Amino acid sequence: MLNFSVAFRALFFKCLLQTHRSIATNKQEKSQTVHSIMLEALKKVVSECTPGKSVYELTRIGNETIAQLASEIDEKIKKGVAFPTSVSVNELVCHVAPIPSDPEAKYILKEGDVVRIELGAHVDGYITQAAQTLVLGQPDEDTANVLKATYLATQALKKVVKPGNTSEQAVEIVQKICADFGVEPMEGMVSQQLLQNVLDGPNQIQFKPPKDQKPVSFEFKEGEVYALDVMLTTGSGKTKQSNVRTTVFKRNPDATYQLKMKTSRMVFSQIIKECGTMAFSLDQLGDEKKARMGISECESHGLVTGYHVVKDEAKVAHLVLTVLLAAEGPVVLGNFEWKDVKATKEASEEIKKLLK
């Protein structure tokens, strides 16, 4: 739990008020609460991430921990999963949150696996996200280097992503670290601004945009909240779609369509009621058969957007933390636990000086 001075508490409250445009008087408390929930859930999944555990077991642990802790909050307040727990192993890079019948659900972790865990929680729409990469055993040279580069990139972003700086400066610092370690950002992965009830705010930092897409530069402002999402690879960074079924989705609140199938209408109604505008997995909807049938029509008509499973045969590390931009420095609202690794490469003197 963060310790705030009286002056900093006042500033923190002001920042959240500007960011989320709400008249509630307890935003600070909500943000601290959701940070605690998210951190506890991530710690629980990490502690259970051992050889012999299945991917499905771990995703359920994360989601159920968030739900259990959130249930202790005032029942009048909406709260719970903001991004479903995904456990992506080895070449499957992200968004693996299988339903029981999926082959990925039955995968049993073994020594040497590289495991990427991602999840998010919210209280009254105030969101925190985090991701952590684990190696079950000792990492090889390439894995250690990409892990260290990814960690240093998140720490450098905490220094650079601040009021008055620009997104171009954030991209530049990550690219310099990548050059030092001989790695690449994963194409298409972005660090996103978070708003109340909004996972994908207007400002997005693209460390490696597709060649046909020009990134938009913007200035960071006090009071904004960002999920600093860094995914680096020892490969080319080119995004590759896997053949794994998409099971993570998010509703598009501005989209409208009169669904034809009764099952689709039931599923979409459940999504609106239970998930709101937060991301969800089909497993959260309960009835696997109905969920699979209903989500298809919802997606084909743009009512929901899927988070597809990306594949990369190279070594990939993924870390995410959530920060609030304050004048005195970033306030971490969602974080991961870092255990140092013995990398054979190191950052330049410029980066070392920045991180002091």
Coordinates of C-alpha atoms in Angstrom, one line a residue:
M1 CA 0.0 0.0 0.0
L2 CA 1.3 3.4 -0.9
N3 CA 2.2 6.0 1.8
F4 CA 0.9 9.5 0.9
S5 CA 1.8 12.8 2.5
V6 CA -1.1 15.1 3.2
A7 CA -0.1 17.3 0.3
F8 CA 0.4 14.4 -2.1
R9 CA -3.0 13.0 -1.1
A10 CA -4.6 16.2 -2.2
L11 CA -2.7 16.2 -5.5
F12 CA -3.5 12.6 -6.1
F13 CA -7.2 13.3 -5.6
K14 CA -7.1 16.3 -8.0
C15 CA -5.3 14.2 -10.7
L16 CA -7.9 11.5 -10.5
L17 CA -10.7 14.0 -10.6
Q18 CA -9.3 15.6 -13.8
T19 CA -8.8 12.2 -15.4
H20 CA -12.1 10.5 -14.7
R21 CA -14.4 13.5 -14.5
S22 CA -16.4 12.1 -11.6
I23 CA -18.0 13.8 -8.6
A24 CA -17.3 11.0 -6.3
T25 CA -15.2 11.9 -3.2
N26 CA -13.4 8.6 -2.7
K27 CA -11.5 8.0 -6.0
Q28 CA -8.2 7.8 -4.2
E29 CA -9.5 5.0 -2.0
K30 CA -10.9 3.2 -5.0
S31 CA -7.6 3.4 -6.9
Q32 CA -5.6 2.1 -3.9
T33 CA -8.2 -0.7 -3.4
V34 CA -8.1 -1.9 -6.9
H35 CA -4.3 -1.8 -6.9
S36 CA -4.3 -4.1 -3.8
I37 CA -6.7 -6.5 -5.5
M38 CA -4.8 -6.7 -8.7
L39 CA -1.5 -7.2 -6.9
E40 CA -2.8 -9.9 -4.6
A41 CA -4.3 -11.7 -7.6
L42 CA -1.1 -11.5 -9.6
K43 CA 1.0 -12.8 -6.6
K44 CA -1.4 -15.7 -6.2
V45 CA -1.1 -16.8 -9.8
V46 CA 2.7 -16.4 -9.7
S47 CA 3.0 -18.5 -6.6
E48 CA 0.9 -21.2 -8.2
C49 CA 2.8 -21.1 -11.5
T50 CA 4.9 -24.3 -11.0
P51 CA 5.5 -27.5 -13.0
G52 CA 2.5 -29.7 -12.9
K53 CA -0.1 -26.9 -13.0
S54 CA -2.4 -26.5 -16.0
V55 CA -3.0 -23.2 -17.8
Y56 CA -6.7 -23.4 -17.1
E57 CA -6.1 -23.8 -13.4
L58 CA -4.0 -20.7 -13.3
T59 CA -6.4 -18.5 -15.3
R60 CA -9.2 -19.6 -12.9
I61 CA -7.1 -18.8 -9.9
G62 CA -6.5 -15.2 -11.1
N63 CA -10.1 -14.5 -12.0
E64 CA -11.5 -16.1 -8.9
T65 CA -9.1 -14.2 -6.6
I66 CA -10.1 -10.9 -8.2
A67 CA -13.8 -11.8 -7.8
Q68 CA -13.4 -12.9 -4.2
L69 CA -11.5 -9.8 -3.1
A70 CA -13.9 -7.5 -5.1
S71 CA -16.9 -9.1 -3.4
E72 CA -15.8 -7.6 -0.1
I73 CA -16.4 -4.1 -1.5
D74 CA -19.7 -2.3 -1.2
E75 CA -22.2 -4.2 -3.3
K76 CA -23.6 -1.0 -4.9
I77 CA -20.2 -0.4 -6.6
K78 CA -19.4 -2.2 -9.8
K79 CA -16.1 -4.0 -9.6
G80 CA -14.2 -7.1 -10.6
V81 CA -12.2 -8.3 -13.6
A82 CA -11.1 -5.6 -16.0
F83 CA -8.9 -7.9 -18.1
P84 CA -9.2 -11.7 -17.7
T85 CA -6.2 -13.6 -16.5
S86 CA -4.3 -15.0 -19.4
V87 CA -1.4 -17.5 -19.1
S88 CA 0.6 -17.6 -22.3
V89 CA 3.3 -20.2 -22.5
N90 CA 6.4 -20.3 -24.8
E91 CA 5.5 -19.5 -28.4
L92 CA 2.0 -18.4 -27.6
V93 CA 2.7 -14.8 -26.6
C94 CA -0.4 -13.3 -25.1
H95 CA -4.2 -13.5 -24.6
V96 CA -4.4 -17.2 -23.8
A97 CA -7.4 -17.5 -21.5
P98 CA -8.9 -20.9 -22.6
I99 CA -12.3 -22.5 -22.0
P100 CA -12.1 -26.1 -20.6
S101 CA -12.5 -27.8 -24.0
D102 CA -9.6 -25.9 -25.6
P103 CA -6.3 -27.8 -26.0
E104 CA -4.5 -24.9 -24.4
A105 CA -6.5 -25.3 -21.2
K106 CA -5.0 -28.8 -20.7
Y107 CA -1.4 -27.7 -21.2
I108 CA 0.7 -28.7 -18.1
L109 CA 3.5 -26.5 -17.2
K110 CA 7.0 -28.0 -17.2
E111 CA 10.5 -27.0 -16.3
G112 CA 12.0 -24.6 -18.7
D113 CA 8.7 -23.0 -19.8
V114 CA 8.5 -19.3 -20.3
V115 CA 5.1 -18.1 -18.9
R116 CA 3.5 -14.7 -19.4
I117 CA 0.8 -13.8 -17.0
E118 CA -1.5 -10.8 -17.6
L119 CA -4.6 -9.6 -15.7
G120 CA -6.5 -6.5 -14.7
A121 CA -9.0 -5.4 -12.1
H122 CA -11.3 -2.4 -11.5
V123 CA -13.4 -0.8 -8.8
D124 CA -16.1 1.6 -10.1
G125 CA -14.4 1.6 -13.5
Y126 CA -11.0 2.6 -12.2
I127 CA -8.7 0.2 -13.8
T128 CA -5.2 -1.3 -13.0
Q129 CA -3.4 -3.8 -15.2
A130 CA -0.2 -5.7 -14.9
A131 CA 1.7 -8.5 -16.6
Q132 CA 4.7 -10.6 -15.5
T133 CA 7.0 -13.1 -17.3
L134 CA 8.3 -16.1 -15.5
V135 CA 10.8 -18.8 -16.4
L136 CA 10.3 -22.1 -14.7
G137 CA 13.9 -22.8 -14.0
Q138 CA 17.0 -21.0 -15.1
P139 CA 16.6 -18.7 -18.2
D140 CA 18.9 -19.3 -21.2
E141 CA 21.1 -16.4 -22.5
D142 CA 18.6 -15.0 -25.0
T143 CA 15.7 -15.2 -22.5
A144 CA 17.7 -13.5 -19.8
N145 CA 18.7 -10.7 -22.1
V146 CA 15.1 -10.0 -23.4
L147 CA 13.8 -10.2 -19.8
K148 CA 16.3 -7.6 -18.6
A149 CA 15.7 -5.4 -21.6
T150 CA 11.9 -5.5 -21.0
Y151 CA 12.3 -4.7 -17.3
L152 CA 14.7 -1.7 -18.0
A153 CA 12.2 -0.4 -20.6
T154 CA 9.4 -0.3 -18.0
Q155 CA 11.6 1.5 -15.5
A156 CA 12.8 3.9 -18.2
L157 CA 9.2 4.6 -19.2
K158 CA 8.4 5.5 -15.6
K159 CA 11.0 8.2 -15.9
V160 CA 10.1 9.5 -19.3
V161 CA 6.3 9.2 -19.3
K162 CA 5.6 12.4 -17.4
P163 CA 3.7 15.7 -17.8
G164 CA 5.3 17.8 -20.6
N165 CA 7.1 15.0 -22.3
T166 CA 5.8 13.4 -25.5
S167 CA 5.0 9.9 -26.8
E168 CA 7.9 10.2 -29.2
Q169 CA 10.3 10.4 -26.3
A170 CA 8.8 7.3 -24.8
V171 CA 9.2 5.4 -28.1
E172 CA 12.8 6.6 -28.5
I173 CA 13.9 5.5 -25.0
V174 CA 12.5 2.0 -25.6
Q175 CA 14.1 1.7 -29.0
K176 CA 17.5 2.7 -27.5
I177 CA 17.2 -0.1 -24.9
C178 CA 16.2 -2.6 -27.6
A179 CA 19.4 -1.6 -29.5
D180 CA 21.5 -2.1 -26.4
F181 CA 20.2 -5.7 -26.0
G182 CA 19.7 -6.7 -29.6
V183 CA 15.9 -7.2 -29.3
E184 CA 12.8 -5.7 -30.9
P185 CA 9.4 -4.4 -29.7
M186 CA 6.5 -6.7 -30.7
E187 CA 4.7 -5.0 -33.6
G188 CA 1.2 -3.8 -32.8
M189 CA 1.5 -3.9 -29.0
V190 CA 0.7 -0.6 -27.4
S191 CA 0.8 1.2 -24.1
Q192 CA -2.7 2.7 -23.6
Q193 CA -4.3 5.5 -21.7
L194 CA -6.9 4.3 -19.2
L195 CA -10.0 6.2 -18.4
Q196 CA -12.9 5.3 -16.1
N197 CA -14.6 2.3 -17.7
V198 CA -12.3 2.6 -20.7
L199 CA -9.4 0.2 -21.4
D200 CA -8.3 1.8 -24.7
G201 CA -8.3 5.5 -24.1
P202 CA -7.5 8.1 -26.9
N203 CA -3.7 8.2 -26.3
Q204 CA -1.7 5.1 -27.4
I205 CA 2.1 4.7 -27.4
Q206 CA 3.2 2.4 -30.3
F207 CA 6.8 1.2 -29.9
K208 CA 6.7 -0.6 -33.3
P209 CA 3.7 0.4 -35.4
P210 CA 2.8 -1.5 -38.6
K211 CA 4.6 -0.1 -41.6
D212 CA 1.3 1.2 -43.1
Q213 CA 0.4 3.0 -39.9
K214 CA 1.8 6.3 -38.8
P215 CA 1.9 6.8 -35.0
V216 CA 0.3 9.9 -33.6
S217 CA 2.5 12.0 -31.3
F218 CA 1.0 13.5 -28.2
E219 CA 2.0 15.2 -25.0
F220 CA 1.6 13.6 -21.6
K221 CA -0.5 15.6 -19.1
E222 CA -0.8 15.6 -15.4
G223 CA -3.6 13.4 -14.1
E224 CA -3.5 10.9 -17.0
V225 CA -3.3 7.1 -16.3
Y226 CA -1.4 4.7 -18.5
A227 CA -0.9 1.0 -18.7
L228 CA 2.8 0.8 -19.7
D229 CA 2.8 -2.3 -21.7
V230 CA 6.2 -3.6 -23.0
M231 CA 6.6 -6.7 -25.0
L232 CA 10.0 -7.4 -26.5
T233 CA 11.3 -10.3 -28.6
T234 CA 14.6 -11.7 -29.8
G235 CA 13.0 -12.1 -33.2
S236 CA 12.0 -9.6 -35.8
G237 CA 9.0 -8.3 -33.8
K238 CA 6.6 -9.1 -36.7
T239 CA 3.2 -10.0 -35.4
K240 CA 2.1 -13.6 -36.2
Q241 CA -1.5 -14.8 -35.6
S242 CA -1.8 -18.3 -34.1
N243 CA -4.5 -20.9 -34.9
V244 CA -5.6 -20.7 -31.2
R245 CA -9.3 -19.9 -30.7
T246 CA -9.9 -16.3 -29.6
T247 CA -11.6 -16.3 -26.1
V248 CA -10.9 -12.8 -24.8
F249 CA -13.2 -10.0 -26.0
K250 CA -14.3 -6.5 -25.2
R251 CA -17.7 -4.9 -25.9
N252 CA -17.8 -2.0 -28.3
P253 CA -20.2 0.4 -26.5
D254 CA -20.9 2.6 -29.5
A255 CA -21.8 -0.3 -31.8
T256 CA -25.4 -1.3 -32.4
Y257 CA -27.0 -4.3 -34.2
Q258 CA -30.2 -6.3 -33.7
L259 CA -28.9 -9.8 -33.1
K260 CA -30.9 -12.6 -34.9
M261 CA -30.1 -15.6 -32.7
K262 CA -31.7 -16.0 -29.3
T263 CA -28.5 -17.4 -27.9
S264 CA -26.5 -14.4 -29.2
R265 CA -29.0 -12.0 -27.5
M266 CA -28.7 -13.9 -24.2
V267 CA -24.9 -13.9 -24.3
F268 CA -24.7 -10.2 -25.3
S269 CA -27.2 -9.3 -22.5
Q270 CA -25.0 -11.2 -20.0
I271 CA -21.9 -9.4 -21.3
I272 CA -23.5 -6.0 -20.8
K273 CA -24.8 -6.8 -17.3
E274 CA -21.7 -8.6 -15.9
C275 CA -18.8 -7.2 -17.8
G276 CA -19.8 -3.7 -18.9
T277 CA -17.1 -2.3 -21.0
M278 CA -14.3 -4.4 -19.5
A279 CA -12.5 -7.2 -21.3
F280 CA -13.8 -10.7 -20.5
S281 CA -13.1 -14.3 -21.3
L282 CA -15.7 -16.8 -22.6
D283 CA -14.9 -18.9 -19.5
Q284 CA -16.4 -16.1 -17.3
L285 CA -19.7 -16.4 -19.1
G286 CA -20.3 -19.9 -17.6
D287 CA -22.0 -22.0 -20.3
E288 CA -19.3 -22.8 -22.7
K289 CA -21.5 -24.0 -25.5
K290 CA -23.8 -20.9 -25.4
A291 CA -20.8 -18.6 -25.1
R292 CA -19.1 -20.0 -28.2
M293 CA -22.3 -19.9 -30.2
G294 CA -23.4 -16.4 -29.1
I295 CA -20.1 -14.6 -29.3
S296 CA -19.7 -15.5 -33.0
E297 CA -22.6 -13.4 -34.1
C298 CA -21.7 -10.6 -31.7
E299 CA -18.1 -10.4 -33.2
S300 CA -19.2 -10.7 -36.8
H301 CA -21.4 -7.6 -36.4
G302 CA -18.9 -5.5 -34.5
L303 CA -20.5 -5.6 -31.1
V304 CA -17.4 -7.1 -29.5
T305 CA -13.7 -7.0 -30.5
G306 CA -11.5 -10.1 -29.9
Y307 CA -8.0 -10.1 -28.4
H308 CA -6.3 -12.6 -30.7
V309 CA -3.6 -15.0 -29.6
V310 CA -0.2 -13.9 -31.1
K311 CA 2.5 -16.4 -31.8
D312 CA 6.3 -15.9 -31.9
E313 CA 8.9 -18.7 -32.1
A314 CA 11.6 -16.4 -30.6
K315 CA 12.1 -15.5 -26.9
V316 CA 9.5 -13.0 -25.7
A317 CA 9.1 -11.1 -22.5
H318 CA 6.0 -9.2 -21.4
L319 CA 5.7 -6.7 -18.5
V320 CA 2.9 -4.2 -17.7
L321 CA 2.5 -1.7 -15.0
T322 CA -0.1 1.0 -14.5
V323 CA 0.9 4.6 -13.5
L324 CA -0.8 7.9 -12.7
L325 CA 1.1 10.9 -14.0
A326 CA 1.7 13.4 -11.2
A327 CA 3.9 16.5 -11.0
E328 CA 6.1 14.8 -8.3
G329 CA 6.5 11.7 -10.4
P330 CA 4.5 8.6 -11.4
V331 CA 2.2 7.0 -8.9
V332 CA 2.2 3.2 -9.5
L333 CA -1.3 1.8 -9.5
G334 CA -0.5 -1.6 -10.8
N335 CA 2.8 -3.4 -10.7
F336 CA 4.7 -6.7 -11.1
E337 CA 7.3 -8.4 -8.9
W338 CA 10.8 -8.4 -10.5
K339 CA 13.5 -10.9 -9.8
D340 CA 16.8 -9.9 -11.5
V341 CA 18.4 -12.2 -14.1
K342 CA 22.0 -12.5 -15.2
A343 CA 22.0 -10.9 -18.7
T344 CA 25.1 -11.0 -20.9
K345 CA 24.3 -7.6 -22.3
E346 CA 23.8 -4.3 -20.6
A347 CA 22.3 -0.9 -21.1
S348 CA 24.2 2.1 -22.3
E349 CA 25.6 4.8 -20.0
E350 CA 22.7 7.0 -21.1
I351 CA 20.1 4.6 -19.9
K352 CA 22.0 3.8 -16.7
K353 CA 22.2 7.5 -15.9
L354 CA 18.4 7.9 -16.5
L355 CA 17.6 5.1 -14.2
K356 CA 19.7 6.3 -11.3

